[in-house]
Structures are given as structure tokens and as C-alpha cells.
PDB file of C-alpha atoms and ligand atoms in Angstrom:
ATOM      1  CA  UNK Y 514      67.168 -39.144  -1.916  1.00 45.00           C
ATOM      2  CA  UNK Y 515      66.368 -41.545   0.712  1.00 51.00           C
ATOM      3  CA  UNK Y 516      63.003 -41.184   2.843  1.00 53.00           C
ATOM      4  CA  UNK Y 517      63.721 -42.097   6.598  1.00 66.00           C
ATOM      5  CA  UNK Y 518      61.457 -45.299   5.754  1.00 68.00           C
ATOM      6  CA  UNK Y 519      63.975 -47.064   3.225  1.00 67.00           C
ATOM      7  CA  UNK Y 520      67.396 -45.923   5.203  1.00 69.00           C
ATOM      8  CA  UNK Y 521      65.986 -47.745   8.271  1.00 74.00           C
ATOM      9  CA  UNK Y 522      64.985 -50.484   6.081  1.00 75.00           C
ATOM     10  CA  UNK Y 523      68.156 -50.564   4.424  1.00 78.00           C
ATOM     11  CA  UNK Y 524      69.644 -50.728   8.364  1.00 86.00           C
ATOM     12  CA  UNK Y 525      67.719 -53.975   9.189  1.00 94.00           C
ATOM     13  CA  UNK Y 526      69.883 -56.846   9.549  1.00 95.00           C
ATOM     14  CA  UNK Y 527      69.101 -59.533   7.214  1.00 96.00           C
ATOM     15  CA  UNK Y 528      70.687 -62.254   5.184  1.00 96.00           C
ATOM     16  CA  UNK Y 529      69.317 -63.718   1.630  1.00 95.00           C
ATOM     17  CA  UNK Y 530      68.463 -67.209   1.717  1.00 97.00           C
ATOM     18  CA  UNK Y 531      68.069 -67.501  -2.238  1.00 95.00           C
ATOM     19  CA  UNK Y 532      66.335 -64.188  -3.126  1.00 87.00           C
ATOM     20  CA  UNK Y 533      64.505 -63.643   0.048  1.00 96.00           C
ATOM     21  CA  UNK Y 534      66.084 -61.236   3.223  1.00 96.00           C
ATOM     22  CA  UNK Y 535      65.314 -63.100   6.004  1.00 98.00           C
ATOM     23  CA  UNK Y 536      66.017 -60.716   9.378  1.00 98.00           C
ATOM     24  CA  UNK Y 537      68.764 -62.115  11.003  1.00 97.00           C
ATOM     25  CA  UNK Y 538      68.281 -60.944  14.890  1.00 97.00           C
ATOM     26  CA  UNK Y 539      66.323 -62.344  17.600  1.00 97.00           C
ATOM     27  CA  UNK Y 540      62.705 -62.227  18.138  1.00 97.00           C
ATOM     28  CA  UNK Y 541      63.082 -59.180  20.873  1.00 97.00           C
ATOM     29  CA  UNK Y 542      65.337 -57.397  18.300  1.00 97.00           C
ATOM     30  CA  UNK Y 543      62.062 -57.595  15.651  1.00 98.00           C
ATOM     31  CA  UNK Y 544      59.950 -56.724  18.524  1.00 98.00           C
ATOM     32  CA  UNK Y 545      62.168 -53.642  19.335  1.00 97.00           C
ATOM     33  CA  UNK Y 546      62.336 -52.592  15.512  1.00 96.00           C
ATOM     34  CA  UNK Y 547      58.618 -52.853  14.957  1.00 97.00           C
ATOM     35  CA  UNK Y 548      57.703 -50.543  18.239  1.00 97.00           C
ATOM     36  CA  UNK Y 549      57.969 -47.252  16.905  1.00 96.00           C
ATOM     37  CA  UNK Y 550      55.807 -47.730  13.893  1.00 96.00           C
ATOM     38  CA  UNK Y 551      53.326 -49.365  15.896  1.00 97.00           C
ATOM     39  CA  UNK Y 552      53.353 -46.597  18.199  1.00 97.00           C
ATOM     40  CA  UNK Y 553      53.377 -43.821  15.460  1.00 96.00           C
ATOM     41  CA  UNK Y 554      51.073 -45.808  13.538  1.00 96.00           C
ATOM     42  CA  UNK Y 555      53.594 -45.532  10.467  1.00 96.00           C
ATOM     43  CA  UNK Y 556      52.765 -48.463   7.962  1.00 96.00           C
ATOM     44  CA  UNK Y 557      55.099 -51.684   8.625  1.00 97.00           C
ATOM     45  CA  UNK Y 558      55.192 -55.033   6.878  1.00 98.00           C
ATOM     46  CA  UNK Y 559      55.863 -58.238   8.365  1.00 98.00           C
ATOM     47  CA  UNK Y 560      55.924 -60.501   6.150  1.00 98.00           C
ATOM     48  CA  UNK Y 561      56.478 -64.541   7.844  1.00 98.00           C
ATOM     49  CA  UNK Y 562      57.474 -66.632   5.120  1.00 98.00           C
ATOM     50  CA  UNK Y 563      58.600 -70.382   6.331  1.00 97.00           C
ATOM     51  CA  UNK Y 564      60.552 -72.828   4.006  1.00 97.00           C
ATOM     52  CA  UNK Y 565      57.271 -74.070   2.273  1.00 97.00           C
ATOM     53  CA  UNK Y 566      56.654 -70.439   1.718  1.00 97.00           C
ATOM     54  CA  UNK Y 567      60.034 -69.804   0.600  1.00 98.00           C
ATOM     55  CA  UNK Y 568      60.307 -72.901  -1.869  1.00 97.00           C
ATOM     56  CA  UNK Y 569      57.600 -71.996  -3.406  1.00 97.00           C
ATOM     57  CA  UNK Y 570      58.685 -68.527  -4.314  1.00 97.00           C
ATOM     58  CA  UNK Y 571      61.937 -69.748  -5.810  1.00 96.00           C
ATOM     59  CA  UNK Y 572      59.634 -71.450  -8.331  1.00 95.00           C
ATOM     60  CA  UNK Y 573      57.517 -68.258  -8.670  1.00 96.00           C
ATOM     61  CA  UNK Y 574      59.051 -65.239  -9.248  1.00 96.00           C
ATOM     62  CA  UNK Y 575      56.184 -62.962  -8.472  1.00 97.00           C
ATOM     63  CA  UNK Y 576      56.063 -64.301  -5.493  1.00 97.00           C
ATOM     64  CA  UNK Y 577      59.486 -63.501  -4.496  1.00 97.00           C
ATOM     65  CA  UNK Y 578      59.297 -60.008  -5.329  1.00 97.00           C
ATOM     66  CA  UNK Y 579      55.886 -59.597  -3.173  1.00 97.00           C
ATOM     67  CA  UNK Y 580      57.962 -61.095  -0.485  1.00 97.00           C
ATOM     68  CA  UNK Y 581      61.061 -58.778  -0.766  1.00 95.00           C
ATOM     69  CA  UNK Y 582      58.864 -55.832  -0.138  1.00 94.00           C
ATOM     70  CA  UNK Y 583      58.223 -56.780   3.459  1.00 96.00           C
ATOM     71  CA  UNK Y 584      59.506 -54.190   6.050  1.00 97.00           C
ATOM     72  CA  UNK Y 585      60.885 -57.460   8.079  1.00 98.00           C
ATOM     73  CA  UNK Y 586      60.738 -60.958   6.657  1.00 98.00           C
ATOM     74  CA  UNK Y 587      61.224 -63.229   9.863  1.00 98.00           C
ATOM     75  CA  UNK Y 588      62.241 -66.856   9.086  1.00 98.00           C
ATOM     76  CA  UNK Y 589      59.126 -68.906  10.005  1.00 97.00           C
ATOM     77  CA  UNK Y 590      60.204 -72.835  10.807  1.00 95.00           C
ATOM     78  CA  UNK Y 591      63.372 -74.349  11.397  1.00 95.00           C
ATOM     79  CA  UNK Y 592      63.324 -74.857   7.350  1.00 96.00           C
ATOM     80  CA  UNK Y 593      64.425 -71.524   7.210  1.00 97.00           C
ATOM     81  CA  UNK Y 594      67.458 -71.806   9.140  1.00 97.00           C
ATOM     82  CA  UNK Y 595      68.393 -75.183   7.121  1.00 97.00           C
ATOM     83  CA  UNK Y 596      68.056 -73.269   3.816  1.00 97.00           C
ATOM     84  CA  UNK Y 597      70.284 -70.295   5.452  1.00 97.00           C
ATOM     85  CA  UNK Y 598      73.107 -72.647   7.009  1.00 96.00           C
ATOM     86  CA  UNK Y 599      72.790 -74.481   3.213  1.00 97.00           C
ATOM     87  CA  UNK Y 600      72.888 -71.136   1.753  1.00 96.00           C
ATOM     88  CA  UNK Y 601      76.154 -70.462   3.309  1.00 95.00           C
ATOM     89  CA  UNK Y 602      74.524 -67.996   5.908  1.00 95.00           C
ATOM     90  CA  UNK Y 603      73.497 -67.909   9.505  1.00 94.00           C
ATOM     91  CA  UNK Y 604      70.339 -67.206  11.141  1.00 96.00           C
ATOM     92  CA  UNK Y 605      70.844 -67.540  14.979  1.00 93.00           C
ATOM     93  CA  UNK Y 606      67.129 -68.844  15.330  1.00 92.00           C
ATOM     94  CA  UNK Y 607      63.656 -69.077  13.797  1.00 96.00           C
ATOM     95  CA  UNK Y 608      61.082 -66.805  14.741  1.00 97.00           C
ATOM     96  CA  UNK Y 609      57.504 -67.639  14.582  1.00 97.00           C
ATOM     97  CA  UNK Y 610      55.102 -65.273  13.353  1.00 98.00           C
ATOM     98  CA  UNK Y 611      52.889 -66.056  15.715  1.00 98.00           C
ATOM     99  CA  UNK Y 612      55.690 -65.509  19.001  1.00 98.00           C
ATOM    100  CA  UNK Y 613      56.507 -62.528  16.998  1.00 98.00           C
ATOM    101  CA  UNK Y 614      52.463 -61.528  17.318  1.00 98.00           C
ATOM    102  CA  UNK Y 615      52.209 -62.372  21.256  1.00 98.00           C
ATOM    103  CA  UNK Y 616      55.100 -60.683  22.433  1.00 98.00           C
ATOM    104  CA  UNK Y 617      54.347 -57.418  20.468  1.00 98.00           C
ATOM    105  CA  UNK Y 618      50.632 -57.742  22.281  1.00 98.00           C
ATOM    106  CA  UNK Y 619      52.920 -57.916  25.067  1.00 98.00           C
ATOM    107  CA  UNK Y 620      54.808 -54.941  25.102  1.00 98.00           C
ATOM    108  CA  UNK Y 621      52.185 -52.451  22.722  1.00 98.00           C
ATOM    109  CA  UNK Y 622      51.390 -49.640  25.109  1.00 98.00           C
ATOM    110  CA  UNK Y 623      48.117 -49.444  26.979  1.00 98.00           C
ATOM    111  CA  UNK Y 624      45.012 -48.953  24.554  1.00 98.00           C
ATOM    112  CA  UNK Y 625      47.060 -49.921  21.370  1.00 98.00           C
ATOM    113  CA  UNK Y 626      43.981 -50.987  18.412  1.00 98.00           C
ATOM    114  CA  UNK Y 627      44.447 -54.691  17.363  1.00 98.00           C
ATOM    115  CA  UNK Y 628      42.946 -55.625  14.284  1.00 98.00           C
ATOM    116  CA  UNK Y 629      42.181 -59.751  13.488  1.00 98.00           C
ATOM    117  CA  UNK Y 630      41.431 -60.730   9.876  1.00 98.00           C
ATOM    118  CA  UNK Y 631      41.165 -63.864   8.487  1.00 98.00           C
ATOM    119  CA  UNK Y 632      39.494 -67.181   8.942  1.00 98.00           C
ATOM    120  CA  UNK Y 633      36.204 -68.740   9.052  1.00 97.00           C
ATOM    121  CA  UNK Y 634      33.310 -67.088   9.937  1.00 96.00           C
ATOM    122  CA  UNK Y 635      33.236 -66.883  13.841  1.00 96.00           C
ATOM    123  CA  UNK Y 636      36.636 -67.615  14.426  1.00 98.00           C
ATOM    124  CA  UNK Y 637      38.376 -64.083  14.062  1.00 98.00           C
ATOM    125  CA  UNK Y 638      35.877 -62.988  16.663  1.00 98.00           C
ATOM    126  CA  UNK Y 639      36.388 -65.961  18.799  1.00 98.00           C
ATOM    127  CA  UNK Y 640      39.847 -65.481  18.918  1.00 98.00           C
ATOM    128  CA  UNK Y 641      39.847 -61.584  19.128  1.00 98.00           C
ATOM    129  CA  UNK Y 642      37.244 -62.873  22.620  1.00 98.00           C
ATOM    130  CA  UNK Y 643      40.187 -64.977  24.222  1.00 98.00           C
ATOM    131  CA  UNK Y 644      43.317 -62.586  23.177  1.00 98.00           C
ATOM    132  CA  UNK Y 645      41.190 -60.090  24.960  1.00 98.00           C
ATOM    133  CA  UNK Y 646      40.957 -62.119  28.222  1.00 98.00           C
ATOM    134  CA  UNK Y 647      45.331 -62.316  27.641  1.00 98.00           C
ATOM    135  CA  UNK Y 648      45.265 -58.854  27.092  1.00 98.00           C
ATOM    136  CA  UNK Y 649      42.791 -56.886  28.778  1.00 98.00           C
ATOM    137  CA  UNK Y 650      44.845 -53.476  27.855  1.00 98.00           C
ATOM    138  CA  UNK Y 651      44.135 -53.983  24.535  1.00 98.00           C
ATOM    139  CA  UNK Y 652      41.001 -53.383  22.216  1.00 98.00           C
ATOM    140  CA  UNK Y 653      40.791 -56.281  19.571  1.00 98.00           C
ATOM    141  CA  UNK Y 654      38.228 -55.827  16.464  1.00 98.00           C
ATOM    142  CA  UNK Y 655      37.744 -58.654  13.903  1.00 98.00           C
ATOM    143  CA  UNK Y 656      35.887 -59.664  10.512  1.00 98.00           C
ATOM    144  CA  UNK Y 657      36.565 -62.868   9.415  1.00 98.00           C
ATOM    145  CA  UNK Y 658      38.582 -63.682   5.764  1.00 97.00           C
ATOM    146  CA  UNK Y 659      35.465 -65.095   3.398  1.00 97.00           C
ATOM    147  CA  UNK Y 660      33.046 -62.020   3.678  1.00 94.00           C
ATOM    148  CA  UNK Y 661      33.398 -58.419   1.409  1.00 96.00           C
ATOM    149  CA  UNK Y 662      36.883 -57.048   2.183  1.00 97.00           C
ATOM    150  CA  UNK Y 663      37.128 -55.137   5.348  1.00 98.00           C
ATOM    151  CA  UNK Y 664      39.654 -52.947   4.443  1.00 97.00           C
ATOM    152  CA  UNK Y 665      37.487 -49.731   5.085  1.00 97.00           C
ATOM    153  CA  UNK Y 666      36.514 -50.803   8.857  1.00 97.00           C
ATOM    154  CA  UNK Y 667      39.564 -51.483   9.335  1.00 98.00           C
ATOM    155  CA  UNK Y 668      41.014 -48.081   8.237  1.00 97.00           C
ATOM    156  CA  UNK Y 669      38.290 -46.704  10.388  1.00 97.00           C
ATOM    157  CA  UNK Y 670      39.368 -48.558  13.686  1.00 97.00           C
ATOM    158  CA  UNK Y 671      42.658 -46.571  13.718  1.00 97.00           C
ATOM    159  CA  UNK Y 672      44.550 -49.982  13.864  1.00 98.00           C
ATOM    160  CA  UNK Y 673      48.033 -49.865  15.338  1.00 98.00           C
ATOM    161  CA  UNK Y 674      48.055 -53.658  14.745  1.00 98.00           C
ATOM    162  CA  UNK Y 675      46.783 -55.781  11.917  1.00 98.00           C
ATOM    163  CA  UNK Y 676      47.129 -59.494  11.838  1.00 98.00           C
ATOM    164  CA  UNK Y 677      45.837 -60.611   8.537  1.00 98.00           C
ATOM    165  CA  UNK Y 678      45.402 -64.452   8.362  1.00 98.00           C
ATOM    166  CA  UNK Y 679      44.552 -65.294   4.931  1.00 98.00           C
ATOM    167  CA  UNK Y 680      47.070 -67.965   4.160  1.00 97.00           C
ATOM    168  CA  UNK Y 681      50.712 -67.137   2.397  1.00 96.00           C
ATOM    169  CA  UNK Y 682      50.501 -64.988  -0.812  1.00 97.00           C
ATOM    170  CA  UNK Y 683      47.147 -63.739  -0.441  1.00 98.00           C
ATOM    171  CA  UNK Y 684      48.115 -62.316   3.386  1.00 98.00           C
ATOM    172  CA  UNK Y 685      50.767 -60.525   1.531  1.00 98.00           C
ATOM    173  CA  UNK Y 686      49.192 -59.303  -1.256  1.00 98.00           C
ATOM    174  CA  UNK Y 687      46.618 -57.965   0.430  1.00 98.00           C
ATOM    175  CA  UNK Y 688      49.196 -56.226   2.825  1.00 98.00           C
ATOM    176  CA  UNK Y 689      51.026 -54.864   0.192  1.00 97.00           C
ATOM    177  CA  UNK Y 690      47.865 -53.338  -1.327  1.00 97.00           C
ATOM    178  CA  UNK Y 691      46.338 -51.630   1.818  1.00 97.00           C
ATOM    179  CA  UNK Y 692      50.001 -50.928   3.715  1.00 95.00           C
ATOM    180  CA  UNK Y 693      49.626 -47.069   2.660  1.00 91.00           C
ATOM    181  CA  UNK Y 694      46.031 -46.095   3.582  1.00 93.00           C
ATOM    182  CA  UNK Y 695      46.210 -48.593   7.196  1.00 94.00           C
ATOM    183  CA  UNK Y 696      49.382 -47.649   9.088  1.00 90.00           C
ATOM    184  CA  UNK Y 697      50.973 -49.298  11.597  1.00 97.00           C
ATOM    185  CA  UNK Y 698      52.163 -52.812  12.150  1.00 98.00           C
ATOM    186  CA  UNK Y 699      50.607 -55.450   9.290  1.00 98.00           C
ATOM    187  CA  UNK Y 700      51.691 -58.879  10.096  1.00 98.00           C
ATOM    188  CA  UNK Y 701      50.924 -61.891   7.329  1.00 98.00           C
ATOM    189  CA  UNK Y 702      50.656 -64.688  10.106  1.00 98.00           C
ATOM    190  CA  UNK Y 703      48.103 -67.495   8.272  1.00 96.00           C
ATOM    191  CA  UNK Y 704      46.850 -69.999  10.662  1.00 95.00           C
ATOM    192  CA  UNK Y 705      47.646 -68.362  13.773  1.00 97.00           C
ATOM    193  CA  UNK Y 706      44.498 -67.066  14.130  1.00 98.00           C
ATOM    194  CA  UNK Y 707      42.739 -70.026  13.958  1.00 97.00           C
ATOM    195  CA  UNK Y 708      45.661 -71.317  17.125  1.00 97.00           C
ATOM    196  CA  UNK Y 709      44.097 -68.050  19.593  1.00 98.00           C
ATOM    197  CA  UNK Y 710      40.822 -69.250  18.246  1.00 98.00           C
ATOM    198  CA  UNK Y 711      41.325 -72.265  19.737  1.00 97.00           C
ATOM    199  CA  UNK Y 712      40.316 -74.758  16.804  1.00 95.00           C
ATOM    200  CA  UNK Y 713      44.023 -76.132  16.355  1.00 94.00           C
ATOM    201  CA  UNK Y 714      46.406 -76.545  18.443  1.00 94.00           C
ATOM    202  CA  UNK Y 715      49.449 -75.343  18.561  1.00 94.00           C
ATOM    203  CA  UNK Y 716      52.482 -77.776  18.748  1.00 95.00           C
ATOM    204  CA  UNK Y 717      53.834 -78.831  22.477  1.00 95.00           C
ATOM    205  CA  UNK Y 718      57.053 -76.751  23.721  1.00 94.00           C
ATOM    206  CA  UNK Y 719      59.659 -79.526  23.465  1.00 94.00           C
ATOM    207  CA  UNK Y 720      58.328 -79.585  19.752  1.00 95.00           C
ATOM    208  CA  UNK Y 721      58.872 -76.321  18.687  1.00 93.00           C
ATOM    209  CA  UNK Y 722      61.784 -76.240  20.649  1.00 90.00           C
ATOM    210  CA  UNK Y 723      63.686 -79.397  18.886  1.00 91.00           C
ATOM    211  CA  UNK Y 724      62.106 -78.077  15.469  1.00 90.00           C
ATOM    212  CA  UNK Y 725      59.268 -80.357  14.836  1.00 92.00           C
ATOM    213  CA  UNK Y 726      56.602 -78.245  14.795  1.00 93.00           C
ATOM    214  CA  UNK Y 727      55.862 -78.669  11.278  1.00 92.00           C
ATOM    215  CA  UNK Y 728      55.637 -82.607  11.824  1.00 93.00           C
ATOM    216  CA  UNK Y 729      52.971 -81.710  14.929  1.00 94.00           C
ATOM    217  CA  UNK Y 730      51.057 -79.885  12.426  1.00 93.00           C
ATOM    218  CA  UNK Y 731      51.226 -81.867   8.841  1.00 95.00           C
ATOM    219  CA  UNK Y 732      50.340 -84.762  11.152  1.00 94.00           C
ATOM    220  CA  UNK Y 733      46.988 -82.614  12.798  1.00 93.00           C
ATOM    221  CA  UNK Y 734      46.239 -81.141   9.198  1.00 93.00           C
ATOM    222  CA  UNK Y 735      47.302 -84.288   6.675  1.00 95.00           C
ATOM    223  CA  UNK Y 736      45.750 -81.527   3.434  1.00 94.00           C
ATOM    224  CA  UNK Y 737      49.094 -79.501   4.683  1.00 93.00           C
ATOM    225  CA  UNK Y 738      51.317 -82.851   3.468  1.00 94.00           C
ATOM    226  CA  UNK Y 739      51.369 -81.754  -0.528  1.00 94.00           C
ATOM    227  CA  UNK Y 740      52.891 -77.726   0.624  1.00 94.00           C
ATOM    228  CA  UNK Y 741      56.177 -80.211   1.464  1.00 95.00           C
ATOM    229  CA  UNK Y 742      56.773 -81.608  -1.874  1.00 95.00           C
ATOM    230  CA  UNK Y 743      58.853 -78.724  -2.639  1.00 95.00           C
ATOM    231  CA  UNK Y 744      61.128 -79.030  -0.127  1.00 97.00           C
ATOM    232  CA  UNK Y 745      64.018 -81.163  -0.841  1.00 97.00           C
ATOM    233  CA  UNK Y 746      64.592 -79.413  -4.778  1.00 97.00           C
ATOM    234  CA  UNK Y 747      64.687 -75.730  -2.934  1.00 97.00           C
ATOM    235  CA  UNK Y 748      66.845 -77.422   0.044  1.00 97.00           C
ATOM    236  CA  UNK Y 749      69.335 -78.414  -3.285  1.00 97.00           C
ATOM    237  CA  UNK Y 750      68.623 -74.910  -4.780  1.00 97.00           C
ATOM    238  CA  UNK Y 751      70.222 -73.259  -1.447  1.00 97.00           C
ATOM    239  CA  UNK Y 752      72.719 -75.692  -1.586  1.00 95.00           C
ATOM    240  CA  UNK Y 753      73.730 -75.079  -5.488  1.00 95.00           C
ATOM    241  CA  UNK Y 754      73.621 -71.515  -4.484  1.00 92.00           C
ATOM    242  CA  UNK Y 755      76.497 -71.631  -1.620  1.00 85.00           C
ATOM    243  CA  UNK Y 756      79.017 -73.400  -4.192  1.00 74.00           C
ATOM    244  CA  UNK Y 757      78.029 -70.550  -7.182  1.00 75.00           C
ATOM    245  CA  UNK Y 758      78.908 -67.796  -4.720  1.00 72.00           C
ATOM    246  CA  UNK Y 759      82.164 -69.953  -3.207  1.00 70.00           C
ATOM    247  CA  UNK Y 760      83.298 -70.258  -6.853  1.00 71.00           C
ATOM    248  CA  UNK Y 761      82.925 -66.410  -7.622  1.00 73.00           C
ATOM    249  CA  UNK Y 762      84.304 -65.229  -5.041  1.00 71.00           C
ATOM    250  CA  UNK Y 763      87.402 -67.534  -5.818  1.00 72.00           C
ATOM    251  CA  UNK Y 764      87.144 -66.164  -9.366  1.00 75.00           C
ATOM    252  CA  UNK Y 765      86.568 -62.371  -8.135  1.00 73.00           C
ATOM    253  CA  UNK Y 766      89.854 -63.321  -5.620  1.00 71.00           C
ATOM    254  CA  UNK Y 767      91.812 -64.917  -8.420  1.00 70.00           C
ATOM    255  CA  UNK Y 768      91.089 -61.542 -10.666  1.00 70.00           C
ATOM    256  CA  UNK Y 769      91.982 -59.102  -7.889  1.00 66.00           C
ATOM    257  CA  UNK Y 770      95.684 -61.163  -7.608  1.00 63.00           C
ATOM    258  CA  UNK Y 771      95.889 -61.042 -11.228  1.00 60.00           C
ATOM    259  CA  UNK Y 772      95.756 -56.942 -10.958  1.00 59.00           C
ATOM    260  CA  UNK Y 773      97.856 -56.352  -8.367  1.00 54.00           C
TER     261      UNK Y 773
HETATM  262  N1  UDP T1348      41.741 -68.008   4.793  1.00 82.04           N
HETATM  263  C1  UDP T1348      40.880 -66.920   4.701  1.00 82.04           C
HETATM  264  N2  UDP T1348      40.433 -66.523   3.474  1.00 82.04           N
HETATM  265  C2  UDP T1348      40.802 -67.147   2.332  1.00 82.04           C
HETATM  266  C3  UDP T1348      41.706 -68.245   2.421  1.00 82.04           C
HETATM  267  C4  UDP T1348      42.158 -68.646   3.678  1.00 82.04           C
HETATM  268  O1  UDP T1348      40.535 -66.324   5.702  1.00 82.04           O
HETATM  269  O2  UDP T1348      40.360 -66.745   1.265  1.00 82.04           O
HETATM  270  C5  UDP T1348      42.185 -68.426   6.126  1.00 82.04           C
HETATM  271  C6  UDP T1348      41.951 -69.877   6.476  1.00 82.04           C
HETATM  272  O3  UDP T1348      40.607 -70.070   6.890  1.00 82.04           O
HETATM  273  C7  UDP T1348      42.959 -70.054   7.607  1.00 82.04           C
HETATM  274  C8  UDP T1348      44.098 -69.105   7.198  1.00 82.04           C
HETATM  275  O4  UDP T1348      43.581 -68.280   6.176  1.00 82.04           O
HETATM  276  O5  UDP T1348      42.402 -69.610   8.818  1.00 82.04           O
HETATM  277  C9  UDP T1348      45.287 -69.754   6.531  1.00 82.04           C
HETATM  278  O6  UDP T1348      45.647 -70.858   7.136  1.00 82.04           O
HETATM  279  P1  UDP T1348      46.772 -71.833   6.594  1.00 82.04           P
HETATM  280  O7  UDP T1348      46.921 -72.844   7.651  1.00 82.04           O
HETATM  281  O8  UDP T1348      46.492 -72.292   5.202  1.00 82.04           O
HETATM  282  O9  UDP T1348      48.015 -70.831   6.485  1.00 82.04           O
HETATM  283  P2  UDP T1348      49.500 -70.983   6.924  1.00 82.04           P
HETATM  284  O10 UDP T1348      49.557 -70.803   8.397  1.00 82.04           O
HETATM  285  O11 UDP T1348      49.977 -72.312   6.460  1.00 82.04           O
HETATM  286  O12 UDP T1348      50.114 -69.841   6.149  1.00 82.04           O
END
């Protein structure tokens, strides 16, 4: 039988971009769907895999089960919604994990326990300082991603939030492997701690808007260049993978004619 926890899974929308079920709504629809486990403190993966992410895991197939076991997968960079529309399927829009972060600090009831992890030491705490000046109706904790593993204080702190910010795989593994014993919303969301930190900067609206971000930020962090190389041969992959599914379903159509 099915626990409530996989039948509501099974009810998220979501299309596969290569093996990976990227949630196909908007950013309020994830915010919406993630509520009630943050509020019941039930545990909740987001996992926020862009296309560097994503290209990698088609190479690596551990790395593309970890991903499938997020709750939500949200498609992280315009990449994502190239791959899709190669892919043969539509996302309407990116999401940023880090949007995705803000506007659940936005609408998490009164009191709600945000946990930061990740980073260099100082900088969880320094950004847990300024999200608390955005969000005074929050409590923020932190412990920064280099020290023993804070699992334990964390589990103490009664989290109904937990950003960890450990870069992609290890954010997820990490998630995957603590998910039971936290509860409530863990969200894989890499550098955006060291963005509410304040030691990078986040790319300017009309950026993120026209999909450039990534260019804002390979050009700020030039060691991020070599996670690109990947690209174009998973960009081909999705594209290979639209005319195998085009061809059986021509086959499966030719079959079904054959039958009748
Ligand atoms: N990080 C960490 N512990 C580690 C490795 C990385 O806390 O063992 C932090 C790192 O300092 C940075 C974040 O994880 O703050 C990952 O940032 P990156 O820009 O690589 O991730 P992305 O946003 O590209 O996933």
C-alpha cells in the first residue's frame, strides 16, 4: 500500500528531462506544496539541480538516482528549460532555489525554526545575521559546512527549515541521509548562502530575467568555467532523447494499427 507521503509525491506535477523529474509548476505552486510539511514539520526534499547539475548526472548514474529521490526537484537555470523544450517537454519557467528559499521565508508562519548550513566559517552566521534583519519573525541558527557535522544540533533546534549549502551532490547526500531523523523542509541550495551572506553577488534582475545569470556568475567565479564543459554533449543527449521517444511512439502507433 501507499503511505500518504508517496501518493502526494506521485501527485506532483513533473516532467523528465532525461532521467530527472523536474516539477513543472510555478514557483508559488512549489511554495504552496512545500507549506504543509513545513508546518507539520514532516520531512521534505528539495532537491535544485540546474543543467550543470543535471549533465553531470546523465554521466553518473548514482547521481541520478540520489536526485530522483527528491520530494520536488525544481529546475535551477534557464539550462533546464533548454534541456526540457530539447527533451520534447515543457517547463513554463525556471525556478531558482534560492527564490524558492526567500519566498518560503516569506510566507512560513510566525516563529517557524530556520536552519543555515554550509559555507565558510563565519559566513552561515553572517548570513543567518542579515536574513534575520529580512525576517524578524523568524529564528535563524547556523554552523558553517567545514566543521564536525551538525546534524545533532540541528535535530535539536526543531528545524522547520533547513537550507544545506554544501555544493551539488554532497547537499543531497547529506539530505538524503538525515531527511528521516530532521523533518520538515530540507532544501539543497549551494551557493546561496554565501549570496545572503553577502560575499557574492547575486546577478542583476534584467539578468536573471533574460537567462544570463549563469554568465553573471562564471564571469564573478572564473573556477565555475570547467562545471560547463558538459553542457553541449547532455544538450545533444536531450536532444537524441526526443527523436528515440518520437520514433517509439510511431512504432507503438504503427503496432496498435496493425491489431486493430
Ligand atoms: N561547501 C561547504 N562544505 C564543503 C564543500 C562546499 O560548506 O565541504 C560550501 C562552499 O563553501 C559554498 C557552497 O558549499 O559556500 C557551494 O557553493 P557552490 O558555488 O560550489 O555551489 P553551487 O551553488 O554551484 O551548487
Amino acid at each position: 500500500m501507499k503511505t500518504d507521503h508517496t501518493a502526494f509525491k506521485d501527485n506532483i506535477p513533473t516532467q523528465p528531462v532525461l532521467d530527472i523529474p523536474y516539477f513543472s509548476g510555478t514557483l508559488e505552486g512549489a511554495v504552496n506544496l512545500s507549506l504543509p510539511f513545513l508546518e507539520n514539520r514532516i520531512p521534505f526534499a528539495v532537491f535544485t539541480p540546474g543543467a550543470t547539475v543535471a549533465a553531470r548526472a546523465a554521466r553518473n548514474t548514482d547521481l541520478s538516482k540520489l536526485l530522483k529521490h527528491g520530494d520536488l526537484v525544481l529546475p535551477d537555470g534557464c539550462g533546464c528549460v533548454l534541456a526540457a523544450r530539447l527533451s520534447g517537454v515543457r517547463l513554463p519557467a525556471r525556478i531558482a532555489g534560492i527564490d524558492f528559499a526567500e519566498a518560503l521565508f516569506s510566507e512560513a508562519p510566525p516563529f517557524s525554526r530556520v536552519f543555515l548550513y554550509g559555507a565558510k566559517p563565519g559566513v552561515a552566521e553572517r548570513a543567518a545575521a542579515r536574513l534575520r534583519e529580512r525576517h524578524p519573525d523568524l529564528i535563524f541558527a547556523a554552523a558553517d559546512g567545514y566543521g564536525d557535522d551538525p546534524a545533532r544540533r540541528i535535530s535539536a533546534f526543531c528545524p522547520h527549515i533547513v537550507c544545506v549549502c554544501l555544493g551539488a551532490e554532497k547537499q543531497e547526500r547529506w539530505i538524503e541521509q538525515h531527511k528521516g531523523e530532521l523533518g520538515g523542509v530540507l532544501i539543497g541550495l549551494g551557493g546561496s548562502i554565501d549570496v545572503w551572506a553577502g560575499s557574492v553577488k547575486r546577478a542583476p534582475r534584467f539578468l536573471q530575467r533574460t537567462g544570463l545569470e549563469w554568465a553573471y556568475r562564471t564571469l564573478r567565479q572564473p573556477r565555475r568555467l570547467p562545471r560547463l564543459a558538459p553542457l553541449p554533449a547532455y544538450f545533444w543527449k536531450c536532444l537524441l532523447s526526443r527523436r528515440c521517444s518520437k520514433r517509439q511512439k510511431k512504432e507503438e502507433k504503427g503496432k496498435s494499427s496493425v491489431k486493430m
